Amino acid sequence: SRGPIAVTAKSTGKFAAGQLVLVPDAEDICRPARVVKCNGYPPRMAITLTPLEGGAEFTPPPASAELISEADPLAMEGSPDLVRLAHLNEFGILHNLRTRYARDEIYTAVGTILVAINPFKDVSAGDEGVLHKAREADARAFDELPPHVYVLSENAYRSALRERKPQAILISGESGAGKTESTKLWLRHLVKRSKGAGGAGGAGAQASQIEAALLHCNPVLESYGNAATTRNHNSSRFGKWIEVSLDTSGGGSISSARLTSYLLERSRVTGHGAGERGFHVFYQLLAAAAGDRALAQRLALDPSPAAHRYLRAGPEGAGGAAEATAVDLERRRTCDASLRALGFSDEHVDSLDAVIAGVLHVGDIAFDVMSAGEHQDEGAAVALSSQSALEAAASLLAIDKDAIADTLTVRLVGRFPAVRVPLSVAQACAQRDALARALYAALFDDHLFAQLNHQMHGLSHGGAGAAGPGSAGRADAGGGGDGLYIGCLDIFGFECFETNGLEQLLINYANERLHHLFNVHVFEMDLKQLTEDGIEVLAGGQEAYLAYGNNAATLKALHGGGGRGGGSVLSLLSEEVTLPKGSDANYLEKCISALKGEVAFVAPRGGAVRGEFAIKHYAGDVTYTVAGFVGKNKSNVPNDLVALLAESGVGILATVFGRMKQAADSAA
């Protein structure tokens, strides 16, 4: 049997003259150097080095000297699998990845994990060869295959068929890392595999149709779900789960596919920061309207983004607006072609345009203070200057304009009888924005995804064509009937901007949960297996568990019932939303009180007046500004808005909100 596995910490001994080491570098994080001489041990180590690429000898400062690590020969060469490194540390990993990247080898394995670095150019010349080798390799040869998305996908495909269990692939990374391209490669491999698995004829053709449909989904989802941020001009502001079902009776051929959306950044509908944009589809529609007078007249649109509050940066659209460009027009055409290929009729596409334009017009509605009688509270009324916006919104959404104005400025309290309570200007603005976010979310989450799934469902049953504009719902994809599938979660990675709001908190919370799952899968399960196999895990001569980052404290502070009285950052927010006078300031005060002493929660210096708090995440500390937290978390659409939209003459809206109204009435 195997002996004990020694797990050693970073060496603190003296380096030998002539030894290769990796030294901290301000520009490149680390760089290789050769030891000229070394006396003593950290933290009092004196060391002289010479750069490996040539240059004068240098002596790093004590703080940097402590970080010097031994250079693993395999890291210097660029190992295809980081597990093979004898010295697995941060500098070794970075230098290994950099060495491979310089050779256009963008993939590196870490056991069953694949690291992919965006090359920002085409490096696919050898991809078909890798796909063929992966398909033909036996178990022994499989371990020698070069790291690639195709190899990872092949492993999942074989495991699904061999174990008769669903498989899942997680693709995560920062904005612009290439997640969407990796997803396309995964899908391409499955389609190629399906064509061979199902034999000649129907199975291969069906797989190709499903692949084509999924690829046509990309331009549509990018238009409606992506936006420009300060880091990426085409950042996905939602996550998606793609589930590809396999028919075991057909030898593993693709039988159907299904899409599910997660975490749409709804707040981006009604505003964005400086240097960013709203969702692409707004600018694409305006770019088309600029060159199509009939379209502009039909939608009553001013083609300038600056004319629309939601497309201007800052609170209440007080800042400047990004222009609609020729790129937006080209992407509009691509999106339109994809919708047509997916079976959307002209009428259906016109309905989508009407809702998008309607959202812009809703955003342009402003309010004035309405003078009240002696025994009445002052309320808000639609400003005369925005009557045209109200009329345009009412026409496009097929709702009575007086009903819209009434719903935006009055709240009904009670039922028998209902009491009309005037809303203040600030409350009316909040109601307006809630209406706009509800419209967009219904279009994206409830309608578009249902239509795309309907198309997949039709292909899997020998049909085609999306449902009409009056249908909605999360259509089941159907499939091979035995529940076997391979799923892929494509979700944005950890985010930390100059100003971080509720959107970043939710994204980072999702990544914390995924990081925890990663720890369980990679470390805890492996340790359990080693223990069951009777293999001791040693550290420093003492029996101990292998040390790894544990984010339990962060999850506890965010959502795990941490803090006194069981409060957490997210549970306290959910509670604040239900209070009649809930506010961001009250919420922050409760967080500071309940989470005092939690190691992952950092209260602001000076108390709640700062309007922010920090969380110690696995990837680093992030400070969150709480302004807007409570308003943004009101995900439930007010019942009066649901009732209003359920009466819309636009089939898309009547179906989605009619279903919501029915559910609300049943629960009452």
XYZ file of C-alpha atoms in Angstrom, residues 136-507:
372
model
C -10.778 7.584 -30.073
C -8.576 7.455 -26.939
C -8.859 4.484 -24.597
C -8.673 4.944 -20.824
C -4.857 4.887 -20.715
C -4.365 7.192 -23.707
C -7.030 9.571 -22.391
C -4.815 10.628 -19.490
C -2.124 11.709 -21.962
C -4.373 13.975 -24.034
C -3.512 17.691 -24.055
C -5.769 19.901 -21.911
C -8.705 21.236 -23.925
C -12.423 21.991 -23.616
C -13.026 19.038 -25.941
C -11.206 16.692 -23.568
C -13.146 17.988 -20.573
C -16.414 17.601 -22.492
C -15.454 14.099 -23.655
C -14.806 13.092 -20.063
C -18.256 14.363 -19.027
C -19.880 12.632 -22.011
C -18.255 9.277 -21.255
C -19.076 9.565 -17.552
C -22.739 10.278 -18.307
C -23.091 7.201 -20.509
C -20.956 4.944 -18.329
C -22.481 5.873 -14.966
C -25.963 6.714 -16.278
C -25.850 9.882 -14.181
C -26.249 13.541 -15.240
C -23.019 15.525 -15.452
C -22.427 19.239 -14.841
C -19.756 21.616 -16.102
C -19.164 24.998 -14.488
C -17.675 27.794 -16.587
C -16.824 30.791 -14.462
C -14.465 33.731 -14.824
C -14.246 37.477 -14.853
C -15.873 39.553 -17.555
C -14.093 39.119 -20.892
C -12.340 35.886 -19.907
C -13.946 33.941 -22.767
C -16.711 32.030 -20.976
C -19.130 32.224 -23.904
C -16.531 30.913 -26.359
C -15.736 28.011 -24.041
C -19.450 27.229 -23.851
C -19.649 27.175 -27.653
C -16.717 24.732 -27.832
C -18.356 22.455 -25.262
C -21.531 22.459 -27.312
C -19.656 21.869 -30.555
C -18.012 18.765 -29.076
C -21.352 17.345 -27.921
C -22.865 17.835 -31.358
C -19.921 16.164 -33.071
C -20.167 13.290 -30.599
C -23.904 13.017 -31.077
C -23.591 12.746 -34.839
C -21.292 9.753 -34.459
C -23.182 8.177 -31.584
C -26.558 8.123 -33.262
C -25.357 6.563 -36.479
C -26.367 7.800 -39.889
C -29.631 9.570 -40.445
C -31.994 11.293 -38.025
C -29.980 11.542 -34.803
C -27.069 13.378 -36.370
C -29.322 15.746 -38.306
C -31.390 16.452 -35.190
C -28.232 17.209 -33.191
C -27.102 19.636 -35.883
C -30.486 21.402 -35.813
C -30.365 21.743 -32.037
C -26.788 23.024 -32.225
C -27.802 25.592 -34.861
C -30.727 26.699 -32.699
C -28.501 27.076 -29.627
C -25.958 29.065 -31.627
C -28.742 31.329 -32.924
C -29.735 31.891 -29.299
C -26.393 33.586 -28.586
C -26.942 36.828 -30.576
C -30.450 37.130 -29.115
C -29.338 36.617 -25.512
C -26.363 38.931 -26.002
C -28.621 41.697 -27.309
C -31.138 41.419 -24.491
C -28.854 40.251 -21.672
C -25.471 41.889 -22.281
C -24.245 45.437 -21.685
C -21.082 47.507 -21.689
C -19.352 47.848 -18.317
C -16.145 49.624 -17.401
C -14.265 46.343 -17.948
C -15.978 44.716 -20.892
C -17.980 46.198 -23.757
C -20.013 42.964 -24.083
C -20.492 41.770 -20.515
C -23.185 39.183 -19.788
C -25.420 40.622 -17.086
C -27.120 37.298 -16.425
C -26.136 33.683 -15.932
C -27.483 30.741 -17.892
C -27.767 27.005 -17.481
C -27.717 24.958 -20.694
C -29.004 21.416 -20.339
C -28.386 19.008 -23.224
C -30.315 15.741 -22.958
C -28.868 12.475 -24.274
C -30.845 9.560 -25.652
C -29.177 6.367 -24.440
C -31.366 4.271 -26.716
C -29.791 6.142 -29.606
C -26.251 5.511 -28.419
C -25.835 8.852 -26.677
C -27.201 11.185 -29.334
C -28.557 14.633 -28.403
C -32.314 14.485 -27.994
C -33.114 18.008 -26.801
C -31.794 21.089 -25.022
C -33.128 23.563 -22.487
C -32.033 27.006 -21.271
C -32.584 28.614 -17.868
C -31.646 32.174 -16.880
C -30.253 33.342 -13.551
C -29.586 36.676 -11.871
C -30.604 39.079 -14.618
C -29.276 42.497 -13.564
C -32.713 44.126 -13.526
C -31.453 47.391 -12.075
C -29.532 48.041 -15.311
C -32.876 48.529 -17.067
C -33.452 51.762 -15.163
C -29.911 53.080 -14.748
C -26.170 52.503 -14.996
C -22.924 54.115 -13.943
C -20.660 56.499 -15.824
C -18.673 54.826 -18.585
C -21.251 52.046 -18.908
C -24.377 51.405 -20.963
C -27.780 49.839 -20.524
C -28.642 46.586 -22.250
C -27.473 46.447 -25.879
C -30.982 46.013 -27.276
C -31.934 49.611 -26.394
C -29.084 51.063 -28.458
C -29.614 48.556 -31.256
C -33.248 49.577 -31.555
C -32.344 53.278 -31.590
C -29.615 52.677 -34.194
C -32.202 51.002 -36.417
C -34.723 53.795 -35.819
C -32.142 56.408 -36.807
C -32.062 55.001 -40.335
C -35.665 53.790 -40.567
C -38.170 56.618 -40.320
C -41.150 54.265 -40.435
C -39.789 52.300 -37.455
C -39.099 55.490 -35.514
C -42.627 56.765 -36.158
C -44.280 53.452 -35.308
C -42.449 53.328 -31.967
C -42.576 57.125 -31.424
C -38.843 57.024 -30.730
C -36.284 59.803 -30.664
C -33.230 57.870 -31.945
C -30.832 59.750 -29.656
C -29.960 57.797 -26.452
C -29.554 61.134 -24.646
C -33.297 61.745 -25.111
C -34.149 58.815 -22.820
C -33.709 58.905 -19.041
C -32.773 55.235 -18.677
C -29.914 55.558 -21.171
C -28.304 58.481 -19.379
C -25.780 57.635 -16.673
C -26.172 58.418 -13.012
C -29.132 58.829 -10.638
C -32.353 59.743 -12.461
C -30.379 59.894 -15.711
C -28.549 63.050 -14.712
C -25.367 62.195 -16.614
C -24.414 61.797 -20.244
C -25.416 59.010 -22.617
C -23.375 56.721 -24.827
C -24.182 56.929 -28.522
C -25.789 54.219 -30.618
C -23.161 53.132 -33.159
C -22.782 51.301 -36.451
C -21.801 48.232 -34.411
C -25.176 48.407 -32.670
C -26.921 48.502 -36.029
C -24.959 45.501 -37.295
C -25.749 43.537 -34.135
C -29.391 44.496 -34.490
C -29.382 42.882 -37.927
C -27.634 39.782 -36.588
C -30.116 39.483 -33.741
C -33.028 39.962 -36.124
C -31.700 37.252 -38.460
C -31.303 34.875 -35.504
C -34.859 35.535 -34.334
C -36.139 34.765 -37.822
C -34.041 31.575 -37.931
C -35.565 30.553 -34.612
C -39.053 30.872 -36.050
C -40.084 34.302 -34.761
C -42.616 35.897 -37.106
C -42.601 39.548 -38.180
C -45.490 40.182 -35.803
C -43.579 38.563 -32.959
C -40.448 40.644 -33.550
C -42.609 43.783 -33.749
C -44.046 42.889 -30.334
C -40.545 42.601 -28.876
C -39.660 46.021 -30.294
C -42.852 47.505 -28.894
C -42.075 46.330 -25.365
C -38.461 47.578 -25.530
C -39.577 50.972 -26.825
C -42.352 50.980 -24.224
C -39.766 50.560 -21.458
C -37.878 53.613 -22.749
C -41.063 55.686 -22.842
C -42.017 54.585 -19.325
C -38.615 55.827 -18.176
C -39.286 59.229 -19.742
C -42.404 59.798 -17.631
C -41.776 62.521 -15.036
C -43.922 63.701 -12.139
C -44.924 66.987 -10.533
C -46.282 67.622 -7.061
C -50.059 67.791 -7.186
C -51.651 70.271 -4.824
C -54.064 68.563 -2.459
C -57.203 69.584 -0.659
C -57.401 70.591 2.988
C -57.810 67.034 4.266
C -55.658 65.264 1.668
C -51.963 64.511 1.413
C -49.966 65.995 -1.411
C -49.363 63.486 -4.150
C -47.697 63.126 -7.523
C -49.150 63.634 -10.969
C -47.700 62.910 -14.395
C -45.978 66.103 -15.540
C -47.481 67.901 -18.507
C -44.060 67.827 -20.180
C -44.109 64.022 -20.269
C -47.671 63.457 -21.465
C -46.305 62.416 -24.852
C -44.125 59.745 -23.185
C -47.159 58.478 -21.252
C -49.249 58.311 -24.419
C -46.493 56.521 -26.348
C -45.980 53.984 -23.550
C -49.726 53.356 -23.319
C -50.028 52.866 -27.078
C -47.077 50.466 -27.378
C -48.022 48.452 -24.294
C -51.705 48.507 -25.323
C -52.876 49.802 -21.939
C -55.158 52.726 -21.160
C -52.995 55.796 -20.453
C -55.175 56.974 -17.585
C -54.839 53.548 -15.972
C -51.031 53.800 -16.229
C -51.021 57.296 -14.739
C -53.296 56.208 -11.915
C -51.241 53.101 -11.095
C -48.010 55.116 -11.013
C -49.356 57.816 -8.679
C -51.831 56.058 -6.377
C -51.525 52.991 -4.152
C -54.588 50.957 -3.201
C -54.598 49.865 0.441
C -56.969 47.159 1.660
C -59.597 45.275 -0.318
C -63.157 45.840 0.918
C -63.173 48.697 0.228
C -59.746 49.673 -1.097
C -58.455 53.053 0.039
C -56.643 55.258 -2.485
C -53.387 56.631 -1.039
C -51.546 59.262 -3.130
C -47.872 58.547 -3.783
C -45.197 61.193 -3.380
C -43.032 62.134 -6.359
C -40.228 59.921 -5.065
C -42.633 57.001 -4.607
C -44.100 57.547 -8.066
C -40.611 57.453 -9.573
C -39.940 54.185 -7.716
C -43.247 52.765 -9.007
C -42.344 53.840 -12.550
C -38.972 52.101 -12.333
C -40.582 48.977 -10.865
C -42.916 48.905 -13.874
C -40.000 49.201 -16.313
C -37.976 46.464 -14.596
C -41.027 44.200 -14.477
C -41.634 44.683 -18.199
C -38.041 43.891 -19.133
C -37.714 40.895 -16.808
C -40.981 39.453 -18.139
C -39.716 39.822 -21.691
C -36.303 38.295 -20.976
C -36.760 35.697 -18.236
C -40.332 34.589 -18.850
C -40.894 35.075 -22.561
C -37.644 34.865 -24.524
C -36.312 31.845 -22.660
C -39.677 30.102 -22.979
C -39.683 30.728 -26.731
C -36.145 29.453 -27.165
C -36.962 26.326 -25.167
C -40.098 25.837 -27.235
C -37.933 25.814 -30.344
C -35.642 23.174 -28.815
C -38.671 21.139 -27.782
C -40.060 21.285 -31.314
C -36.808 20.084 -32.834
C -36.598 17.164 -30.414
C -40.055 16.035 -31.529
C -39.556 16.475 -35.232
C -41.078 19.940 -35.461
C -39.763 23.493 -35.538
C -40.807 27.052 -35.100
C -41.221 29.208 -32.048
C -44.574 29.871 -30.484
C -46.358 33.103 -31.216
C -46.114 36.380 -29.295
C -49.058 35.464 -27.105
C -47.421 32.397 -25.576
C -45.061 32.266 -22.653
C -43.926 30.059 -19.825
C -40.858 28.016 -19.149
C -41.458 25.292 -21.682
C -40.115 21.847 -20.896
C -37.484 20.696 -23.331
C -38.653 17.128 -23.436
C -35.864 14.733 -24.270
C -34.815 11.152 -24.437
C -37.065 10.119 -21.595
C -34.443 8.697 -19.238
C -33.365 11.953 -17.564
C -29.743 11.720 -18.708
C -28.177 15.061 -19.537
C -25.018 17.141 -19.446
C -25.480 20.643 -18.093
C -23.261 23.694 -18.354
C -23.508 26.700 -16.030
C -22.127 29.847 -17.670
C -22.082 32.514 -14.978
C -20.195 35.736 -14.352
C -17.272 35.502 -11.967
C -16.299 37.524 -8.930
C -16.788 41.293 -9.367
C -15.174 44.227 -7.612
C -15.628 47.722 -9.051
C -14.959 51.221 -7.804
C -18.569 51.299 -6.579
C -20.249 47.985 -5.751
C -23.988 47.633 -5.232
C -26.528 44.895 -4.643
C -25.783 43.413 -8.081
C -22.151 42.765 -7.165
C -23.164 41.388 -3.754
C -25.481 38.809 -5.331
C -22.949 37.869 -8.002
